[in-house]
JSON list of C-alpha atoms in Angstrom, two decimals:
[
{"chain": "A", "resi": 277, "resn": "MET", "atom": "CA", "xyz": [17.95, 18.21, -9.29]},
{"chain": "A", "resi": 278, "resn": "GLU", "atom": "CA", "xyz": [21.63, 19.94, -8.12]},
{"chain": "A", "resi": 279, "resn": "THR", "atom": "CA", "xyz": [20.73, 20.13, -4.78]},
{"chain": "A", "resi": 280, "resn": "VAL", "atom": "CA", "xyz": [19.77, 16.97, -2.63]},
{"chain": "A", "resi": 281, "resn": "VAL", "atom": "CA", "xyz": [19.65, 16.44, 1.22]},
{"chain": "A", "resi": 282, "resn": "TRP", "atom": "CA", "xyz": [19.73, 12.79, 2.13]},
{"chain": "A", "resi": 283, "resn": "SER", "atom": "CA", "xyz": [19.01, 11.17, 5.40]},
{"chain": "A", "resi": 284, "resn": "ARG", "atom": "CA", "xyz": [22.44, 8.47, 5.57]},
{"chain": "A", "resi": 285, "resn": "PRO", "atom": "CA", "xyz": [25.28, 8.94, 3.88]},
{"chain": "A", "resi": 286, "resn": "GLU", "atom": "CA", "xyz": [25.73, 7.14, 0.61]},
{"chain": "A", "resi": 287, "resn": "ARG", "atom": "CA", "xyz": [27.42, 3.94, 1.84]},
{"chain": "A", "resi": 288, "resn": "GLU", "atom": "CA", "xyz": [24.34, 3.24, 3.29]},
{"chain": "A", "resi": 289, "resn": "ARG", "atom": "CA", "xyz": [21.71, 3.71, 1.41]},
{"chain": "A", "resi": 290, "resn": "ALA", "atom": "CA", "xyz": [22.21, 0.24, -1.16]},
{"chain": "A", "resi": 291, "resn": "GLY", "atom": "CA", "xyz": [19.27, -1.77, -0.90]},
{"chain": "A", "resi": 292, "resn": "THR", "atom": "CA", "xyz": [16.99, 0.08, 1.55]},
{"chain": "A", "resi": 293, "resn": "PRO", "atom": "CA", "xyz": [13.67, 1.68, 0.81]},
{"chain": "A", "resi": 294, "resn": "LEU", "atom": "CA", "xyz": [13.40, 5.25, -1.05]},
{"chain": "A", "resi": 295, "resn": "LEU", "atom": "CA", "xyz": [11.51, 7.71, 0.10]},
{"chain": "A", "resi": 296, "resn": "VAL", "atom": "CA", "xyz": [11.33, 10.96, -2.02]},
{"chain": "A", "resi": 297, "resn": "MET", "atom": "CA", "xyz": [10.67, 14.38, -0.37]},
{"chain": "A", "resi": 298, "resn": "LEU", "atom": "CA", "xyz": [8.98, 17.04, -2.67]},
{"chain": "A", "resi": 299, "resn": "HIS", "atom": "CA", "xyz": [8.47, 20.26, -0.75]},
{"chain": "A", "resi": 300, "resn": "GLY", "atom": "CA", "xyz": [5.49, 23.16, -0.68]},
{"chain": "A", "resi": 301, "resn": "TYR", "atom": "CA", "xyz": [6.14, 26.35, -3.07]},
{"chain": "A", "resi": 302, "resn": "GLY", "atom": "CA", "xyz": [7.90, 29.49, -1.60]},
{"chain": "A", "resi": 303, "resn": "THR", "atom": "CA", "xyz": [9.74, 27.09, 0.53]},
{"chain": "A", "resi": 304, "resn": "ASP", "atom": "CA", "xyz": [13.15, 24.37, -0.05]},
{"chain": "A", "resi": 305, "resn": "GLU", "atom": "CA", "xyz": [14.46, 21.13, 1.04]},
{"chain": "A", "resi": 306, "resn": "THR", "atom": "CA", "xyz": [15.58, 21.58, 4.60]},
{"chain": "A", "resi": 307, "resn": "ARG", "atom": "CA", "xyz": [11.77, 22.11, 5.37]},
{"chain": "A", "resi": 308, "resn": "MET", "atom": "CA", "xyz": [11.29, 18.28, 4.33]},
{"chain": "A", "resi": 309, "resn": "ALA", "atom": "CA", "xyz": [14.82, 17.39, 5.56]},
{"chain": "A", "resi": 310, "resn": "LYS", "atom": "CA", "xyz": [13.24, 18.45, 9.10]},
{"chain": "A", "resi": 311, "resn": "LEU", "atom": "CA", "xyz": [10.48, 15.68, 9.07]},
{"chain": "A", "resi": 312, "resn": "PHE", "atom": "CA", "xyz": [14.03, 13.33, 8.85]},
{"chain": "A", "resi": 313, "resn": "PRO", "atom": "CA", "xyz": [13.92, 12.13, 12.25]},
{"chain": "A", "resi": 314, "resn": "SER", "atom": "CA", "xyz": [10.13, 11.80, 12.62]},
{"chain": "A", "resi": 315, "resn": "LEU", "atom": "CA", "xyz": [10.14, 9.02, 9.72]},
{"chain": "A", "resi": 316, "resn": "PRO", "atom": "CA", "xyz": [10.64, 5.00, 9.98]},
{"chain": "A", "resi": 317, "resn": "PRO", "atom": "CA", "xyz": [14.79, 5.12, 10.20]},
{"chain": "A", "resi": 318, "resn": "GLU", "atom": "CA", "xyz": [14.65, 1.93, 7.09]},
{"chain": "A", "resi": 319, "resn": "PHE", "atom": "CA", "xyz": [14.27, 4.41, 5.23]},
{"chain": "A", "resi": 320, "resn": "THR", "atom": "CA", "xyz": [16.24, 6.28, 2.75]},
{"chain": "A", "resi": 321, "resn": "CYS", "atom": "CA", "xyz": [14.65, 10.04, 2.73]},
{"chain": "A", "resi": 322, "resn": "ALA", "atom": "CA", "xyz": [15.71, 12.41, -0.10]},
{"chain": "A", "resi": 323, "resn": "ALA", "atom": "CA", "xyz": [14.89, 16.04, 0.06]},
{"chain": "A", "resi": 324, "resn": "LEU", "atom": "CA", "xyz": [15.08, 17.82, -3.26]},
{"chain": "A", "resi": 325, "resn": "ARG", "atom": "CA", "xyz": [15.09, 21.35, -4.18]},
{"chain": "A", "resi": 326, "resn": "GLY", "atom": "CA", "xyz": [12.68, 22.57, -6.79]},
{"chain": "A", "resi": 327, "resn": "PRO", "atom": "CA", "xyz": [13.43, 23.73, -9.98]},
{"chain": "A", "resi": 328, "resn": "LYS", "atom": "CA", "xyz": [12.42, 27.38, -9.96]},
{"chain": "A", "resi": 329, "resn": "VAL", "atom": "CA", "xyz": [13.26, 29.84, -8.00]},
{"chain": "A", "resi": 330, "resn": "ILE", "atom": "CA", "xyz": [10.21, 31.84, -6.13]},
{"chain": "A", "resi": 331, "resn": "GLY", "atom": "CA", "xyz": [11.79, 34.44, -4.35]},
{"chain": "A", "resi": 332, "resn": "ASP", "atom": "CA", "xyz": [14.31, 34.01, -1.81]},
{"chain": "A", "resi": 333, "resn": "ASP", "atom": "CA", "xyz": [13.20, 30.47, -1.98]},
{"chain": "A", "resi": 334, "resn": "TYR", "atom": "CA", "xyz": [12.00, 27.59, -4.33]},
{"chain": "A", "resi": 335, "resn": "GLY", "atom": "CA", "xyz": [9.46, 25.58, -5.79]},
{"chain": "A", "resi": 336, "resn": "TRP", "atom": "CA", "xyz": [8.15, 23.52, -8.57]},
{"chain": "A", "resi": 337, "resn": "PHE", "atom": "CA", "xyz": [6.33, 25.24, -10.84]},
{"chain": "A", "resi": 338, "resn": "LEU", "atom": "CA", "xyz": [3.97, 28.37, -10.90]},
{"chain": "A", "resi": 339, "resn": "LEU", "atom": "CA", "xyz": [1.28, 29.22, -8.73]},
{"chain": "A", "resi": 340, "resn": "ASP", "atom": "CA", "xyz": [-1.39, 31.78, -8.09]},
{"chain": "A", "resi": 341, "resn": "TYR", "atom": "CA", "xyz": [-3.99, 32.36, -6.19]},
{"chain": "A", "resi": 342, "resn": "PHE", "atom": "CA", "xyz": [-6.24, 30.15, -7.48]},
{"chain": "A", "resi": 343, "resn": "LEU", "atom": "CA", "xyz": [-3.54, 27.19, -7.64]},
{"chain": "A", "resi": 344, "resn": "THR", "atom": "CA", "xyz": [-3.37, 27.21, -11.60]},
{"chain": "A", "resi": 345, "resn": "HIS", "atom": "CA", "xyz": [-1.05, 26.44, -13.23]},
{"chain": "A", "resi": 346, "resn": "ASP", "atom": "CA", "xyz": [1.38, 25.93, -16.64]},
{"chain": "A", "resi": 347, "resn": "PHE", "atom": "CA", "xyz": [0.99, 22.63, -18.39]},
{"chain": "A", "resi": 348, "resn": "ALA", "atom": "CA", "xyz": [4.65, 23.20, -19.86]},
{"chain": "A", "resi": 349, "resn": "ASP", "atom": "CA", "xyz": [5.96, 24.06, -16.79]},
{"chain": "A", "resi": 350, "resn": "VAL", "atom": "CA", "xyz": [4.64, 21.18, -14.77]},
{"chain": "A", "resi": 351, "resn": "ILE", "atom": "CA", "xyz": [5.96, 18.72, -17.04]},
{"chain": "A", "resi": 352, "resn": "THR", "atom": "CA", "xyz": [9.24, 20.19, -17.04]},
{"chain": "A", "resi": 353, "resn": "ALA", "atom": "CA", "xyz": [9.40, 19.65, -13.23]},
{"chain": "A", "resi": 354, "resn": "THR", "atom": "CA", "xyz": [8.60, 16.35, -13.71]},
{"chain": "A", "resi": 355, "resn": "ASN", "atom": "CA", "xyz": [10.91, 15.27, -16.11]},
{"chain": "A", "resi": 356, "resn": "SER", "atom": "CA", "xyz": [13.63, 16.84, -14.32]},
{"chain": "A", "resi": 357, "resn": "VAL", "atom": "CA", "xyz": [12.71, 14.71, -10.85]},
{"chain": "A", "resi": 358, "resn": "PHE", "atom": "CA", "xyz": [12.10, 11.46, -13.11]},
{"chain": "A", "resi": 359, "resn": "ALA", "atom": "CA", "xyz": [15.48, 12.44, -14.56]},
{"chain": "A", "resi": 360, "resn": "TRP", "atom": "CA", "xyz": [16.58, 12.05, -10.83]},
{"chain": "A", "resi": 361, "resn": "ILE", "atom": "CA", "xyz": [14.48, 9.22, -10.08]},
{"chain": "A", "resi": 362, "resn": "ASP", "atom": "CA", "xyz": [16.23, 6.97, -12.64]},
{"chain": "A", "resi": 363, "resn": "SER", "atom": "CA", "xyz": [19.28, 8.08, -11.76]},
{"chain": "A", "resi": 364, "resn": "VAL", "atom": "CA", "xyz": [19.28, 6.69, -8.02]},
{"chain": "A", "resi": 365, "resn": "LYS", "atom": "CA", "xyz": [16.98, 3.77, -8.50]},
{"chain": "A", "resi": 366, "resn": "ALA", "atom": "CA", "xyz": [18.99, 0.63, -9.16]},
{"chain": "A", "resi": 367, "resn": "LYS", "atom": "CA", "xyz": [20.59, 1.62, -5.62]},
{"chain": "A", "resi": 368, "resn": "HIS", "atom": "CA", "xyz": [17.20, 1.02, -3.68]},
{"chain": "A", "resi": 369, "resn": "SER", "atom": "CA", "xyz": [14.63, -1.92, -2.83]},
{"chain": "A", "resi": 370, "resn": "SER", "atom": "CA", "xyz": [11.58, 0.18, -3.99]},
{"chain": "A", "resi": 371, "resn": "ILE", "atom": "CA", "xyz": [10.67, 4.00, -4.51]},
{"chain": "A", "resi": 372, "resn": "SER", "atom": "CA", "xyz": [7.91, 6.05, -2.96]},
{"chain": "A", "resi": 373, "resn": "LEU", "atom": "CA", "xyz": [6.76, 9.73, -2.79]},
{"chain": "A", "resi": 374, "resn": "LEU", "atom": "CA", "xyz": [6.30, 12.01, 0.13]},
{"chain": "A", "resi": 375, "resn": "GLY", "atom": "CA", "xyz": [4.73, 15.96, -0.98]},
{"chain": "A", "resi": 376, "resn": "TYR", "atom": "CA", "xyz": [3.61, 18.25, 1.03]},
{"chain": "A", "resi": 377, "resn": "SER", "atom": "CA", "xyz": [1.03, 20.85, -0.29]},
{"chain": "A", "resi": 378, "resn": "GLN", "atom": "CA", "xyz": [2.59, 21.82, -4.06]},
{"chain": "A", "resi": 379, "resn": "GLY", "atom": "CA", "xyz": [4.81, 19.17, -3.83]},
{"chain": "A", "resi": 380, "resn": "MET", "atom": "CA", "xyz": [1.75, 16.89, -3.20]},
{"chain": "A", "resi": 381, "resn": "ALA", "atom": "CA", "xyz": [0.77, 18.07, -6.92]},
{"chain": "A", "resi": 382, "resn": "MET", "atom": "CA", "xyz": [4.32, 16.99, -7.82]},
{"chain": "A", "resi": 383, "resn": "ALA", "atom": "CA", "xyz": [3.91, 13.74, -6.38]},
{"chain": "A", "resi": 384, "resn": "SER", "atom": "CA", "xyz": [0.65, 12.57, -7.88]},
{"chain": "A", "resi": 385, "resn": "THR", "atom": "CA", "xyz": [1.73, 13.84, -11.02]},
{"chain": "A", "resi": 386, "resn": "LEU", "atom": "CA", "xyz": [4.74, 11.79, -11.05]},
{"chain": "A", "resi": 387, "resn": "LEU", "atom": "CA", "xyz": [2.18, 8.44, -10.50]},
{"chain": "A", "resi": 388, "resn": "ARG", "atom": "CA", "xyz": [-0.03, 10.12, -13.05]},
{"chain": "A", "resi": 389, "resn": "LEU", "atom": "CA", "xyz": [2.56, 9.73, -15.31]},
{"chain": "A", "resi": 390, "resn": "ARG", "atom": "CA", "xyz": [4.25, 6.22, -14.12]},
{"chain": "A", "resi": 391, "resn": "PRO", "atom": "CA", "xyz": [1.78, 4.60, -11.63]},
{"chain": "A", "resi": 392, "resn": "GLU", "atom": "CA", "xyz": [3.68, 0.79, -11.60]},
{"chain": "A", "resi": 393, "resn": "ALA", "atom": "CA", "xyz": [6.80, 2.95, -10.76]},
{"chain": "A", "resi": 394, "resn": "PHE", "atom": "CA", "xyz": [6.00, 3.76, -6.70]},
{"chain": "A", "resi": 395, "resn": "ARG", "atom": "CA", "xyz": [5.44, 1.56, -3.71]},
{"chain": "A", "resi": 396, "resn": "ALA", "atom": "CA", "xyz": [3.56, 3.95, -1.77]},
{"chain": "A", "resi": 397, "resn": "VAL", "atom": "CA", "xyz": [2.55, 8.21, -1.83]},
{"chain": "A", "resi": 398, "resn": "VAL", "atom": "CA", "xyz": [2.07, 10.24, 0.56]},
{"chain": "A", "resi": 399, "resn": "GLY", "atom": "CA", "xyz": [0.18, 14.16, -0.16]},
{"chain": "A", "resi": 400, "resn": "LEU", "atom": "CA", "xyz": [0.55, 16.43, 2.97]},
{"chain": "A", "resi": 401, "resn": "SER", "atom": "CA", "xyz": [-1.73, 19.04, 3.08]},
{"chain": "A", "resi": 402, "resn": "GLY", "atom": "CA", "xyz": [-2.20, 19.55, -0.93]},
{"chain": "A", "resi": 403, "resn": "PHE", "atom": "CA", "xyz": [-3.46, 18.72, -3.46]},
{"chain": "A", "resi": 404, "resn": "VAL", "atom": "CA", "xyz": [-4.05, 16.70, -7.67]},
{"chain": "A", "resi": 405, "resn": "LEU", "atom": "CA", "xyz": [-3.57, 18.89, -10.21]},
{"chain": "A", "resi": 406, "resn": "ASP", "atom": "CA", "xyz": [-6.67, 19.24, -11.99]},
{"chain": "A", "resi": 407, "resn": "ASN", "atom": "CA", "xyz": [-5.56, 19.12, -15.67]},
{"chain": "A", "resi": 408, "resn": "GLU", "atom": "CA", "xyz": [-7.23, 17.58, -18.91]},
{"chain": "A", "resi": 409, "resn": "LEU", "atom": "CA", "xyz": [-3.84, 16.45, -20.37]},
{"chain": "A", "resi": 410, "resn": "LEU", "atom": "CA", "xyz": [-2.45, 14.90, -17.44]},
{"chain": "A", "resi": 411, "resn": "ALA", "atom": "CA", "xyz": [-5.95, 12.81, -16.78]},
{"chain": "A", "resi": 412, "resn": "MET", "atom": "CA", "xyz": [-5.53, 11.35, -20.64]},
{"chain": "A", "resi": 413, "resn": "SER", "atom": "CA", "xyz": [-1.91, 10.17, -20.36]},
{"chain": "A", "resi": 414, "resn": "GLU", "atom": "CA", "xyz": [-3.73, 8.10, -17.51]},
{"chain": "A", "resi": 415, "resn": "SER", "atom": "CA", "xyz": [-3.22, 4.28, -17.46]},
{"chain": "A", "resi": 416, "resn": "PHE", "atom": "CA", "xyz": [-3.80, 2.53, -13.65]},
{"chain": "A", "resi": 417, "resn": "THR", "atom": "CA", "xyz": [-3.90, -1.05, -14.15]},
{"chain": "A", "resi": 418, "resn": "ALA", "atom": "CA", "xyz": [-3.74, -0.99, -10.36]},
{"chain": "A", "resi": 419, "resn": "ARG", "atom": "CA", "xyz": [-5.16, 1.51, -7.08]},
{"chain": "A", "resi": 420, "resn": "PRO", "atom": "CA", "xyz": [-1.43, 2.70, -5.89]},
{"chain": "A", "resi": 421, "resn": "PRO", "atom": "CA", "xyz": [-1.40, 3.17, -1.72]},
{"chain": "A", "resi": 422, "resn": "PHE", "atom": "CA", "xyz": [-1.94, 6.58, -0.96]},
{"chain": "A", "resi": 423, "resn": "PHE", "atom": "CA", "xyz": [-2.18, 8.89, 1.94]},
{"chain": "A", "resi": 424, "resn": "TRP", "atom": "CA", "xyz": [-4.01, 12.17, 2.00]},
{"chain": "A", "resi": 425, "resn": "GLY", "atom": "CA", "xyz": [-3.63, 13.83, 5.22]},
{"chain": "A", "resi": 426, "resn": "ARG", "atom": "CA", "xyz": [-4.95, 17.50, 5.89]},
{"chain": "A", "resi": 427, "resn": "ASP", "atom": "CA", "xyz": [-6.79, 19.85, 7.92]},
{"chain": "A", "resi": 428, "resn": "LYS", "atom": "CA", "xyz": [-10.40, 20.80, 6.51]},
{"chain": "A", "resi": 429, "resn": "ALA", "atom": "CA", "xyz": [-10.22, 23.85, 7.40]},
{"chain": "A", "resi": 430, "resn": "ASP", "atom": "CA", "xyz": [-6.47, 24.66, 5.45]},
{"chain": "A", "resi": 431, "resn": "PRO", "atom": "CA", "xyz": [-6.43, 28.42, 4.59]},
{"chain": "A", "resi": 432, "resn": "VAL", "atom": "CA", "xyz": [-4.57, 27.63, 1.04]},
{"chain": "A", "resi": 433, "resn": "ILE", "atom": "CA", "xyz": [-5.70, 24.81, -0.73]},
{"chain": "A", "resi": 434, "resn": "ASN", "atom": "CA", "xyz": [-9.48, 26.56, -2.01]},
{"chain": "A", "resi": 435, "resn": "ASP", "atom": "CA", "xyz": [-12.71, 24.36, -2.05]},
{"chain": "A", "resi": 436, "resn": "ASP", "atom": "CA", "xyz": [-12.14, 23.63, -5.82]},
{"chain": "A", "resi": 437, "resn": "ALA", "atom": "CA", "xyz": [-8.46, 22.06, -5.78]},
{"chain": "A", "resi": 438, "resn": "THR", "atom": "CA", "xyz": [-9.70, 19.68, -2.38]},
{"chain": "A", "resi": 439, "resn": "ALA", "atom": "CA", "xyz": [-13.06, 19.04, -4.06]},
{"chain": "A", "resi": 440, "resn": "HIS", "atom": "CA", "xyz": [-11.54, 17.85, -7.25]},
{"chain": "A", "resi": 441, "resn": "THR", "atom": "CA", "xyz": [-8.47, 15.97, -5.29]},
{"chain": "A", "resi": 442, "resn": "GLU", "atom": "CA", "xyz": [-10.90, 13.82, -3.05]},
{"chain": "A", "resi": 443, "resn": "GLU", "atom": "CA", "xyz": [-12.91, 12.92, -6.22]},
{"chain": "A", "resi": 444, "resn": "TRP", "atom": "CA", "xyz": [-9.23, 12.29, -8.06]},
{"chain": "A", "resi": 445, "resn": "LEU", "atom": "CA", "xyz": [-7.83, 9.96, -5.05]},
{"chain": "A", "resi": 446, "resn": "ASN", "atom": "CA", "xyz": [-11.41, 7.81, -4.74]},
{"chain": "A", "resi": 447, "resn": "ARG", "atom": "CA", "xyz": [-11.20, 6.78, -8.17]},
{"chain": "A", "resi": 448, "resn": "HIS", "atom": "CA", "xyz": [-7.72, 6.24, -8.49]},
{"chain": "A", "resi": 449, "resn": "THR", "atom": "CA", "xyz": [-5.62, 5.20, -5.24]},
{"chain": "A", "resi": 450, "resn": "GLN", "atom": "CA", "xyz": [-6.24, 2.81, -2.51]},
{"chain": "A", "resi": 451, "resn": "LEU", "atom": "CA", "xyz": [-7.31, 6.06, -0.33]},
{"chain": "A", "resi": 452, "resn": "THR", "atom": "CA", "xyz": [-6.40, 6.52, 3.47]},
{"chain": "A", "resi": 453, "resn": "ALA", "atom": "CA", "xyz": [-7.81, 9.76, 4.25]},
{"chain": "A", "resi": 454, "resn": "ARG", "atom": "CA", "xyz": [-7.21, 11.72, 8.13]},
{"chain": "A", "resi": 455, "resn": "SER", "atom": "CA", "xyz": [-8.24, 14.74, 8.92]},
{"chain": "A", "resi": 456, "resn": "TYR", "atom": "CA", "xyz": [-6.74, 17.46, 11.63]},
{"chain": "A", "resi": 457, "resn": "PRO", "atom": "CA", "xyz": [-8.06, 19.87, 12.87]},
{"chain": "A", "resi": 458, "resn": "GLY", "atom": "CA", "xyz": [-6.76, 22.92, 14.49]},
{"chain": "A", "resi": 459, "resn": "MET", "atom": "CA", "xyz": [-3.36, 22.48, 12.09]},
{"chain": "A", "resi": 460, "resn": "GLY", "atom": "CA", "xyz": [-3.73, 24.55, 9.10]},
{"chain": "A", "resi": 461, "resn": "HIS", "atom": "CA", "xyz": [-1.89, 24.60, 6.34]},
{"chain": "A", "resi": 462, "resn": "SER", "atom": "CA", "xyz": [1.41, 22.64, 8.22]},
{"chain": "A", "resi": 463, "resn": "VAL", "atom": "CA", "xyz": [2.42, 18.94, 9.23]},
{"chain": "A", "resi": 464, "resn": "SER", "atom": "CA", "xyz": [1.83, 18.01, 12.63]},
{"chain": "A", "resi": 465, "resn": "ALA", "atom": "CA", "xyz": [3.27, 15.50, 15.05]},
{"chain": "A", "resi": 466, "resn": "ALA", "atom": "CA", "xyz": [0.41, 12.95, 15.28]},
{"chain": "A", "resi": 467, "resn": "GLU", "atom": "CA", "xyz": [-0.08, 12.87, 11.63]},
{"chain": "A", "resi": 468, "resn": "LEU", "atom": "CA", "xyz": [3.54, 12.03, 11.08]},
{"chain": "A", "resi": 469, "resn": "VAL", "atom": "CA", "xyz": [2.88, 9.20, 13.50]},
{"chain": "A", "resi": 470, "resn": "ASP", "atom": "CA", "xyz": [0.34, 8.16, 10.92]},
{"chain": "A", "resi": 471, "resn": "VAL", "atom": "CA", "xyz": [2.26, 8.15, 7.57]},
{"chain": "A", "resi": 472, "resn": "GLY", "atom": "CA", "xyz": [4.95, 6.31, 9.49]},
{"chain": "A", "resi": 473, "resn": "ALA", "atom": "CA", "xyz": [2.09, 3.30, 10.15]},
{"chain": "A", "resi": 474, "resn": "PHE", "atom": "CA", "xyz": [0.80, 3.43, 6.56]},
{"chain": "A", "resi": 475, "resn": "LEU", "atom": "CA", "xyz": [4.61, 3.93, 5.33]},
{"chain": "A", "resi": 476, "resn": "ARG", "atom": "CA", "xyz": [4.99, 0.74, 7.41]},
{"chain": "A", "resi": 477, "resn": "HIS", "atom": "CA", "xyz": [2.19, -1.61, 6.30]},
{"chain": "A", "resi": 478, "resn": "TYR", "atom": "CA", "xyz": [2.51, -0.66, 2.29]},
{"chain": "A", "resi": 479, "resn": "VAL", "atom": "CA", "xyz": [6.21, -0.61, 2.20]},
{"chain": "A", "resi": 480, "resn": "LEU", "atom": "CA", "xyz": [8.01, -2.66, 4.86]},
{"chain": "A", "resi": 481, "resn": "ARG", "atom": "CA", "xyz": [5.88, -5.28, 5.96]}
]
């Protein structure tokens, strides 16, 4: 990860819980950094830039309208995030993930491959990848806490992706699911209040 925006200076990070934040497709880390003030101040937040150039912006792997993906592309991005996490995790009391849109697909993929590595995961207006190779790699021994926030009328995430996401999350995670009518494919203030309560409960208590 060559570009990371932090919520606090390096001298103040030691011993804090880390929240790794993953942006959506065709945007960048600044979208996630704008959420820093709405998250519990006890966390150190790190907004990462995806490695895939998408026009003038960035993503984690290529997607089309139907949210199809290339597995090798996904694993390349996943390994780059793991390498970055491994380089900083010793400084923090725990690691949690927050992903928006395609960033939720990344966050859930990270969780699938290292389920014991993360204290909690937040997914906003996103989806879980429907991929047989990832499914074969799963080895959950417990149900990790997962917050899933969305508008049920989200125009971007298609019905098949939503159905798979709901089924997977219910099967593998300790799920907190919330819907926000009228939010669209976005993040709302009310949603961030709920995210803060979720993180305080599962990470800070």
